[in-house]
Coordinates of N, CA, C and O in Angstrom, one line a residue:
M1 N -81.0 -144.0 26.0 CA -80.5 -142.3 26.5 C -78.9 -142.3 26.6 O -78.1 -141.4 26.3
K2 N -78.3 -143.5 27.2 CA -76.7 -143.5 27.3 C -76.2 -143.7 26.3 O -74.8 -142.9 25.9
N3 N -76.7 -143.9 25.2 CA -75.8 -144.4 23.5 C -76.1 -143.1 23.1 O -75.3 -142.3 22.2
F4 N -77.3 -142.0 22.8 CA -77.6 -140.6 23.0 C -76.3 -140.2 23.3 O -75.7 -139.0 22.5
K5 N -76.0 -140.0 24.7 CA -75.0 -139.4 25.1 C -73.9 -139.6 25.1 O -73.2 -138.4 24.7
S6 N -73.2 -141.1 24.3 CA -72.1 -141.3 23.6 C -71.8 -140.7 22.6 O -70.8 -140.0 22.3
I7 N -72.8 -140.8 21.7 CA -73.1 -140.3 20.8 C -72.7 -138.6 20.1 O -72.1 -138.3 19.5
L8 N -73.5 -137.6 21.2 CA -73.6 -136.5 21.6 C -72.0 -135.7 21.8 O -71.2 -135.2 21.1
G9 N -71.5 -137.1 22.7 CA -70.1 -136.7 23.6 C -69.4 -136.6 22.0 O -68.1 -136.0 22.0
Y10 N -68.9 -137.6 21.5 CA -68.0 -138.0 20.1 C -68.2 -137.4 19.3 O -67.4 -136.6 18.7
T11 N -69.3 -137.0 19.0 CA -69.3 -136.0 17.9 C -68.6 -134.2 18.3 O -68.1 -133.8 17.6
W12 N -69.0 -134.0 19.6 CA -68.5 -132.9 20.0 C -67.4 -132.7 20.1 O -66.3 -131.8 20.0
A13 N -66.3 -133.9 20.4 CA -65.2 -134.3 20.6 C -64.6 -134.1 19.0 O -63.2 -133.2 18.9
V14 N -65.3 -134.8 18.2 CA -65.2 -134.6 16.7 C -64.9 -133.2 16.5 O -64.1 -132.4 15.8
A15 N -66.2 -132.6 16.4 CA -66.1 -130.8 15.9 C -65.0 -130.1 16.9 O -64.3 -129.3 16.0
A16 N -64.9 -130.4 17.7 CA -64.0 -129.6 19.1 C -62.3 -129.7 17.9 O -61.2 -128.6 17.7
L17 N -61.8 -130.7 17.4 CA -60.7 -131.4 16.8 C -60.9 -130.8 15.3 O -59.2 -130.3 15.1
I18 N -61.5 -130.3 15.2 CA -61.8 -129.6 13.9 C -61.5 -127.7 14.3 O -61.1 -127.3 13.3
I19 N -62.7 -127.6 15.0 CA -62.8 -126.0 15.1 C -61.3 -125.5 15.5 O -61.0 -124.6 15.4
A20 N -61.0 -126.1 16.5 CA -59.7 -125.8 16.9 C -58.6 -125.9 16.2 O -58.1 -124.5 16.2
P21 N -58.2 -126.2 15.5 CA -56.5 -125.8 14.4 C -57.3 -124.9 13.5 O -56.8 -123.9 13.4
A22 N -58.9 -124.8 12.8 CA -59.2 -123.7 11.9 C -59.6 -122.6 12.9 O -59.0 -121.6 12.2
T23 N -59.7 -122.6 13.8 CA -59.6 -120.9 14.9 C -58.2 -120.7 15.0 O -58.2 -119.1 14.5
F24 N -56.9 -121.5 15.4 CA -55.9 -121.0 15.3 C -55.2 -120.6 13.7 O -54.6 -119.2 13.6
F25 N -55.7 -121.0 12.8 CA -54.5 -121.0 11.4 C -55.4 -119.6 11.2 O -55.2 -118.7 9.9
G26 N -56.8 -119.7 11.5 CA -57.6 -118.3 10.9 C -57.6 -117.5 11.5 O -58.4 -116.4 11.2
L27 N -56.9 -117.1 12.6 CA -56.9 -116.0 14.0 C -56.6 -114.7 12.9 O -57.4 -113.8 13.4
D28 N -55.7 -114.6 12.6 CA -55.8 -113.1 11.3 C -56.8 -112.6 10.7 O -57.4 -111.8 11.0
Y29 N -57.2 -113.6 10.0 CA -58.0 -113.5 9.0 C -59.6 -112.9 9.4 O -60.2 -112.1 10.0
F30 N -59.9 -114.1 11.1 CA -61.0 -113.5 11.6 C -61.3 -112.3 12.4 O -61.4 -111.8 12.9
S31 N -59.9 -111.8 12.9 CA -59.4 -110.7 13.7 C -59.8 -109.3 12.8 O -60.6 -108.9 13.0
R32 N -59.5 -109.9 11.2 CA -59.6 -108.3 10.9 C -61.1 -108.6 10.0 O -61.5 -107.1 10.2
V33 N -61.7 -109.6 10.0 CA -62.9 -109.3 9.7 C -63.7 -109.0 10.8 O -64.8 -107.7 10.3
L34 N -63.8 -109.3 12.2 CA -64.4 -108.6 13.0 C -64.5 -107.1 13.4 O -64.8 -106.5 13.5
A35 N -62.5 -106.9 13.0 CA -62.5 -105.3 13.0 C -63.2 -104.5 11.9 O -63.7 -103.3 12.4
E36 N -63.2 -105.0 10.4 CA -64.0 -104.5 9.8 C -65.2 -104.1 10.1 O -65.7 -103.2 9.9
A37 N -66.1 -105.5 10.2 CA -67.2 -104.9 10.7 C -67.8 -104.3 11.9 O -69.0 -103.8 11.5
T38 N -67.0 -104.5 12.9 CA -67.3 -103.2 13.7 C -66.6 -101.5 13.4 O -67.4 -100.8 14.1
G39 N -65.9 -101.7 12.5 CA -65.3 -100.3 11.9 C -64.5 -99.6 12.7 O -64.2 -98.4 13.1
V40 N -63.7 -100.6 13.7 CA -62.6 -100.4 14.8 C -61.2 -99.9 13.9 O -61.5 -100.6 12.7
T41 N -60.7 -99.0 13.8 CA -59.6 -98.5 13.4 C -58.3 -98.3 13.9 O -58.5 -98.4 15.6
V42 N -57.4 -98.6 13.5 CA -55.8 -98.3 14.2 C -55.7 -96.7 15.0 O -56.0 -95.9 13.8
N43 N -55.8 -96.2 15.8 CA -55.0 -94.9 16.4 C -54.4 -94.4 15.5 O -53.2 -94.8 15.2
P44 N -54.8 -92.9 15.0 CA -53.9 -92.1 14.3 C -52.6 -91.8 15.3 O -51.3 -91.7 14.3
W45 N -52.6 -91.8 16.1 CA -51.1 -91.5 17.1 C -50.3 -92.3 17.2 O -49.1 -92.3 16.9
Y46 N -50.6 -94.0 16.5 CA -49.8 -95.0 16.0 C -49.4 -94.8 14.3 O -48.2 -95.5 14.2
T47 N -50.4 -94.9 14.1 CA -50.5 -94.7 12.0 C -49.4 -93.4 11.4 O -49.0 -94.0 10.5
G48 N -50.2 -92.5 12.5 CA -49.7 -91.5 11.8 C -50.4 -90.6 10.8 O -50.9 -89.7 10.3
G49 N -52.0 -91.2 11.1 CA -53.0 -91.1 10.4 C -53.1 -91.1 8.9 O -52.5 -91.6 8.3
E50 N -54.3 -91.0 8.5 CA -54.2 -90.9 6.9 C -53.5 -90.1 5.7 O -53.1 -89.2 5.8
I51 N -52.9 -90.5 4.6 CA -52.6 -90.1 3.8 C -53.3 -89.2 2.5 O -54.1 -89.7 2.2
I52 N -52.7 -87.9 2.9 CA -53.4 -87.1 2.1 C -52.5 -86.9 1.2 O -53.0 -85.9 -0.2
K53 N -51.3 -86.8 0.6 CA -50.4 -86.7 -0.3 C -49.6 -87.8 -0.4 O -48.8 -87.9 0.2
S54 N -49.1 -88.0 -2.3 CA -48.4 -88.9 -2.7 C -47.2 -88.1 -3.5 O -47.9 -88.0 -4.3
I55 N -45.8 -87.8 -3.5 CA -45.1 -87.6 -4.2 C -44.5 -88.3 -4.9 O -43.4 -89.1 -4.2
D56 N -44.6 -89.1 -6.3 CA -43.8 -90.0 -6.6 C -42.4 -89.0 -7.1 O -42.1 -88.5 -8.2
H57 N -41.2 -89.6 -7.1 CA -39.8 -89.3 -7.2 C -39.0 -90.1 -8.2 O -37.8 -90.2 -8.2
G58 N -39.7 -91.1 -8.6 CA -39.4 -92.1 -9.6 C -38.6 -93.4 -8.7 O -39.3 -94.8 -8.8
S59 N -37.8 -93.6 -8.2 CA -37.3 -94.5 -7.6 C -37.7 -94.6 -5.8 O -37.6 -95.8 -5.4
Y60 N -38.3 -93.6 -5.2 CA -39.4 -93.8 -4.3 C -40.2 -92.3 -4.1 O -40.2 -92.0 -5.1
R61 N -40.9 -93.2 -3.1 CA -42.2 -91.8 -3.0 C -41.9 -91.2 -1.6 O -42.0 -91.9 -0.6
T62 N -43.1 -90.3 -1.5 CA -43.1 -89.5 -0.3 C -44.3 -89.6 -0.1 O -45.4 -89.2 -0.4
L63 N -45.0 -89.6 1.6 CA -46.2 -89.7 2.1 C -46.6 -88.8 2.7 O -45.9 -89.0 3.7
L64 N -47.4 -88.3 2.7 CA -47.7 -86.9 3.5 C -48.7 -87.3 4.0 O -49.9 -87.1 3.5
H65 N -48.7 -87.3 5.4 CA -49.8 -87.7 6.6 C -50.8 -86.2 6.6 O -50.0 -85.0 7.0
R66 N -52.3 -86.7 7.3 CA -52.9 -85.2 7.8 C -52.3 -85.4 8.6 O -51.8 -86.2 9.9
P67 N -52.3 -84.0 9.2 CA -51.7 -83.3 11.3 C -52.6 -84.3 12.1 O -54.1 -84.2 11.3
V68 N -52.4 -84.5 12.5 CA -53.1 -85.3 13.8 C -53.5 -84.8 15.1 O -52.2 -84.5 15.5
F69 N -54.3 -84.4 15.6 CA -54.3 -83.8 17.2 C -55.7 -84.5 17.2 O -56.2 -84.0 18.7
D70 N -56.2 -85.9 17.6 CA -56.8 -86.5 17.7 C -56.6 -86.9 19.0 O -55.6 -87.2 19.7
S71 N -57.7 -86.5 20.0 CA -57.7 -87.4 21.6 C -59.0 -87.8 21.7 O -59.5 -87.9 20.9
L72 N -59.2 -88.5 22.6 CA -60.4 -89.2 23.1 C -61.6 -88.9 23.0 O -62.6 -89.1 22.6
I73 N -61.4 -87.2 23.9 CA -62.8 -86.4 23.2 C -62.0 -85.1 22.7 O -60.7 -84.6 23.5
G74 N -62.3 -84.8 21.6 CA -62.3 -83.5 21.5 C -60.6 -83.2 20.3 O -60.1 -84.6 19.8
Q75 N -59.7 -82.7 20.9 CA -58.5 -82.4 20.0 C -57.6 -81.7 21.0 O -57.9 -81.2 21.7
K76 N -55.9 -82.1 20.9 CA -54.9 -81.5 21.7 C -54.5 -80.5 21.0 O -55.0 -80.1 20.1
K77 N -54.0 -79.8 21.8 CA -53.1 -78.6 21.4 C -52.1 -78.9 20.6 O -51.7 -78.1 19.5
K78 N -51.2 -80.2 21.2 CA -50.1 -80.3 20.3 C -50.3 -81.6 19.7 O -51.2 -83.1 20.1
G79 N -50.0 -81.2 18.2 CA -50.2 -82.7 17.2 C -48.8 -83.2 16.8 O -47.9 -82.5 17.2
F80 N -49.1 -83.7 15.2 CA -48.0 -83.7 14.6 C -48.4 -84.2 13.3 O -50.0 -84.7 13.0
I81 N -47.4 -84.1 12.0 CA -47.8 -84.1 11.1 C -46.5 -85.4 10.7 O -45.3 -85.4 10.8
Q82 N -47.0 -86.9 9.7 CA -45.8 -87.8 10.0 C -45.3 -87.7 8.0 O -46.6 -87.4 7.2
I83 N -44.3 -87.9 7.8 CA -44.1 -87.7 6.5 C -43.1 -89.2 6.2 O -42.4 -89.4 6.9
N84 N -43.8 -90.6 5.3 CA -42.7 -91.2 5.4 C -42.1 -91.5 3.9 O -42.9 -90.5 2.7
W85 N -41.0 -92.1 3.4 CA -40.6 -92.6 2.2 C -40.3 -93.6 2.2 O -39.9 -94.5 3.1
E86 N -40.9 -94.4 1.1 CA -40.5 -95.7 0.9 C -39.9 -95.8 -0.7 O -40.8 -95.4 -1.6
P87 N -40.0 -97.2 -1.1 CA -38.8 -98.0 0.1 C -37.7 -97.7 0.0 O -37.0 -96.8 -0.5
A88 N -37.0 -98.4 1.0 CA -35.8 -98.0 1.8 C -35.0 -98.3 0.5 O -33.8 -97.6 0.5
A89 N -35.3 -99.6 -0.3 CA -33.5 -99.9 -1.3 C -33.6 -98.6 -2.4 O -32.6 -98.2 -2.7
G90 N -35.0 -97.9 -3.0 CA -34.7 -96.7 -3.4 C -34.3 -95.2 -3.1 O -34.8 -94.0 -3.8
L91 N -34.0 -94.7 -1.5 CA -34.1 -93.8 -0.7 C -33.0 -93.2 -1.1 O -31.8 -93.9 -1.2
P92 N -32.4 -91.9 -1.6 CA -30.6 -91.5 -1.6 C -30.5 -90.8 -0.4 O -31.1 -91.4 0.6
P93 N -28.8 -91.1 -0.3 CA -28.6 -91.0 1.1 C -29.2 -89.6 1.9 O -28.9 -89.8 2.8
I94 N -29.5 -88.4 0.9 CA -30.1 -87.1 1.5 C -31.2 -86.9 0.8 O -31.1 -87.0 -0.1
I95 N -32.3 -86.7 1.4 CA -33.7 -85.9 0.9 C -33.7 -84.8 1.8 O -34.0 -84.4 3.0
R96 N -34.1 -83.8 0.7 CA -34.5 -82.5 0.7 C -35.7 -82.4 0.0 O -35.7 -82.4 -0.7
E97 N -36.9 -81.3 1.0 CA -38.0 -81.7 0.5 C -38.9 -80.3 0.9 O -38.4 -80.5 2.5
G98 N -39.1 -79.5 1.0 CA -40.4 -78.6 1.3 C -42.1 -79.3 1.1 O -42.5 -79.8 0.1
F99 N -42.3 -79.0 2.2 CA -43.8 -79.4 2.4 C -44.6 -78.1 2.4 O -44.7 -77.2 3.3
D100 N -45.9 -78.7 1.8 CA -47.3 -77.6 2.4 C -48.7 -78.3 3.0 O -49.0 -79.0 2.1
F101 N -48.5 -78.4 4.4 CA -49.5 -79.2 4.6 C -50.7 -78.8 5.0 O -51.7 -79.4 5.3
N102 N -51.1 -77.7 4.9 CA -52.1 -76.7 5.2 C -52.9 -76.2 3.7 O -53.7 -75.8 3.5
N103 N -52.1 -77.0 2.8 CA -52.9 -76.7 1.4 C -53.2 -75.0 0.8 O -53.8 -74.6 0.6
D104 N -52.0 -74.1 1.4 CA -52.1 -72.7 0.5 C -51.5 -72.3 0.1 O -51.3 -71.1 -0.2
H105 N -50.6 -73.6 -0.7 CA -49.7 -73.3 -1.8 C -48.4 -72.2 -1.8 O -48.2 -71.5 -2.4
E106 N -48.2 -72.6 -0.3 CA -47.1 -72.3 0.3 C -46.3 -73.1 1.2 O -46.8 -73.9 1.8
E107 N -45.0 -73.1 0.6 CA -44.3 -74.3 1.7 C -44.4 -73.9 3.4 O -44.1 -72.8 3.4
D108 N -44.4 -75.1 4.5 CA -44.7 -74.8 5.5 C -43.7 -75.1 6.1 O -43.4 -74.3 6.9
F109 N -42.6 -75.7 5.9 CA -41.2 -76.6 6.2 C -40.7 -76.9 5.4 O -40.9 -77.8 4.7
H110 N -39.2 -76.9 5.2 CA -37.8 -77.7 4.5 C -37.9 -79.0 5.6 O -37.1 -78.7 6.8
L111 N -37.5 -80.0 4.8 CA -36.8 -81.2 6.1 C -35.7 -81.9 5.1 O -35.9 -81.7 3.8
T112 N -34.8 -81.8 5.7 CA -33.6 -82.5 5.4 C -33.2 -84.0 5.9 O -33.3 -83.8 7.1
L113 N -33.2 -85.2 5.4 CA -32.8 -86.1 5.9 C -32.0 -86.6 5.8 O -31.8 -87.3 4.6
N114 N -30.7 -87.3 6.7 CA -30.1 -88.5 6.3 C -30.7 -90.0 6.4 O -30.4 -89.8 7.5
T115 N -30.9 -90.4 5.4 CA -31.4 -91.3 5.4 C -30.2 -93.2 6.2 O -30.3 -94.5 5.8
K116 N -28.7 -92.4 6.2 CA -27.9 -93.1 6.8 C -28.0 -93.4 8.0 O -27.7 -94.0 8.6
T117 N -28.1 -92.1 8.6 CA -27.7 -91.8 10.1 C -29.2 -91.5 11.0 O -29.1 -91.6 11.9
G118 N -29.9 -91.1 10.2 CA -31.5 -91.2 10.7 C -31.5 -89.3 11.0 O -32.4 -88.7 12.1
K119 N -30.4 -88.4 11.0 CA -30.7 -87.3 11.4 C -31.8 -86.2 10.5 O -31.4 -86.1 9.5
V120 N -32.1 -85.4 11.1 CA -33.1 -84.5 10.7 C -32.8 -83.2 10.9 O -32.7 -82.6 12.1
E121 N -32.9 -82.7 10.1 CA -33.1 -80.9 10.0 C -33.8 -80.0 9.6 O -34.6 -80.4 8.5
L122 N -34.8 -79.7 10.2 CA -36.1 -78.9 10.3 C -36.0 -77.3 10.4 O -35.4 -76.8 10.9
Q123 N -36.2 -76.8 8.8 CA -36.6 -75.4 8.8 C -38.1 -74.9 8.8 O -38.4 -75.0 7.6
A124 N -38.3 -74.1 10.0 CA -40.2 -74.1 10.1 C -40.5 -72.6 8.9 O -39.4 -71.7 9.2
V125 N -41.4 -72.6 8.0 CA -41.8 -71.3 7.5 C -43.2 -70.7 8.4 O -43.1 -70.0 8.9
N126 N -43.6 -72.1 8.6 CA -45.4 -71.7 9.3 C -45.1 -71.7 11.0 O -44.5 -72.8 11.7
A127 N -46.1 -70.7 11.7 CA -45.7 -70.8 13.2 C -46.5 -71.7 13.9 O -46.1 -72.3 15.0
A128 N -47.0 -72.6 12.9 CA -47.4 -74.1 13.6 C -46.7 -75.1 13.9 O -46.8 -76.2 14.3
I129 N -45.6 -74.8 13.2 CA -44.2 -76.1 13.1 C -43.4 -75.6 14.3 O -43.1 -74.7 14.8
L130 N -43.6 -76.8 15.2 CA -42.5 -76.6 16.5 C -41.5 -77.2 16.1 O -41.2 -77.8 15.5
P131 N -39.8 -76.9 16.8 CA -38.9 -76.9 16.6 C -38.5 -78.6 16.3 O -37.6 -79.0 16.6
E132 N -39.6 -79.5 17.0 CA -39.2 -80.7 17.5 C -39.4 -81.9 16.2 O -40.2 -81.7 15.7
A133 N -38.5 -82.4 15.6 CA -38.7 -83.4 14.5 C -38.1 -84.9 15.2 O -36.7 -84.9 14.9
K134 N -38.4 -85.7 14.7 CA -37.8 -87.1 15.3 C -37.9 -87.9 13.8 O -39.0 -88.3 13.3
A135 N -36.9 -88.6 13.3 CA -36.7 -89.6 12.3 C -37.0 -91.3 13.0 O -36.3 -91.6 14.3
Y136 N -37.6 -91.9 12.1 CA -37.9 -93.1 12.9 C -37.5 -94.3 11.4 O -38.0 -94.0 10.0
S137 N -37.1 -95.4 11.6 CA -36.5 -95.7 10.8 C -37.3 -97.3 10.6 O -37.9 -97.6 11.2
L138 N -38.4 -97.4 9.4 CA -39.3 -98.6 9.1 C -39.0 -99.7 8.6 O -37.6 -99.8 7.9
R139 N -39.6 -100.7 8.5 CA -39.4 -102.0 7.8 C -38.8 -101.6 6.3 O -38.0 -102.2 5.5
N140 N -39.7 -100.7 5.8 CA -39.7 -100.4 4.6 C -39.4 -99.0 3.9 O -39.7 -98.5 3.3
G141 N -38.6 -98.4 5.1 CA -38.5 -96.9 4.4 C -38.2 -96.4 5.7 O -37.6 -96.5 6.9
W142 N -38.2 -94.9 5.3 CA -38.3 -93.7 7.1 C -39.4 -93.1 7.0 O -40.2 -92.8 5.8
A143 N -39.7 -92.8 8.4 CA -40.7 -91.4 8.5 C -40.1 -90.3 9.5 O -39.3 -90.7 10.0
V144 N -40.6 -89.7 9.6 CA -40.4 -88.4 10.0 C -41.7 -87.7 10.8 O -42.6 -87.4 9.9
R145 N -41.6 -87.5 12.2 CA -42.6 -86.9 13.1 C -42.3 -85.7 13.2 O -41.3 -85.4 13.9
I146 N -43.3 -84.4 12.8 CA -42.5 -83.3 13.1 C -44.0 -82.7 13.8 O -45.2 -82.6 13.8
S147 N -43.9 -81.8 15.3 CA -44.3 -81.7 16.1 C -45.4 -79.9 15.4 O -44.9 -79.5 14.5
L148 N -46.5 -80.5 15.8 CA -47.6 -78.9 15.5 C -47.9 -78.4 16.3 O -48.2 -79.2 17.4
Q149 N -48.6 -76.9 16.7 CA -49.6 -76.5 17.7 C -50.6 -76.0 16.9 O -50.4 -76.0 15.9
R150 N -51.6 -76.5 17.3 CA -52.9 -76.0 17.1 C -53.2 -75.0 16.6 O -53.3 -74.1 17.6
Q151 N -54.0 -74.0 15.4 CA -54.1 -73.1 15.4 C -55.7 -72.7 15.5 O -56.5 -73.7 14.7
P152 N -55.8 -71.7 15.8 CA -57.6 -71.3 16.2 C -58.0 -71.1 14.7 O -57.1 -71.0 13.7

């Protein structure tokens, strides 16, 4: 019985020496597998929501995200729409674009972004667009969030 306990103890110690580094090095992999298996997703208030449209301009592309009004329960009255431009190396100094976020074939707002200073100018056409727009410098480009009022 004493030999059995010793063998069991040494076996457990060797297993722990193997499992501990494997867990440490595989932590990123294991966390992604667990998140995918459970269906957990990152909150759209952090990511900007799903991309609904991509426009290729040659040296850079524009990514239009879906309008985000998500709340823990239901929808918020105020939300935002996010637009990304990437890659940073291909961006012109000034970007001017018009966007139709609700797919009614009419531009809802016009946006001008200075990629050197981060200054944003917004011209709203749609009543749902609020005058608040903020630019964010990202690792690989720029993002702008435009505040929206939820329409009935």
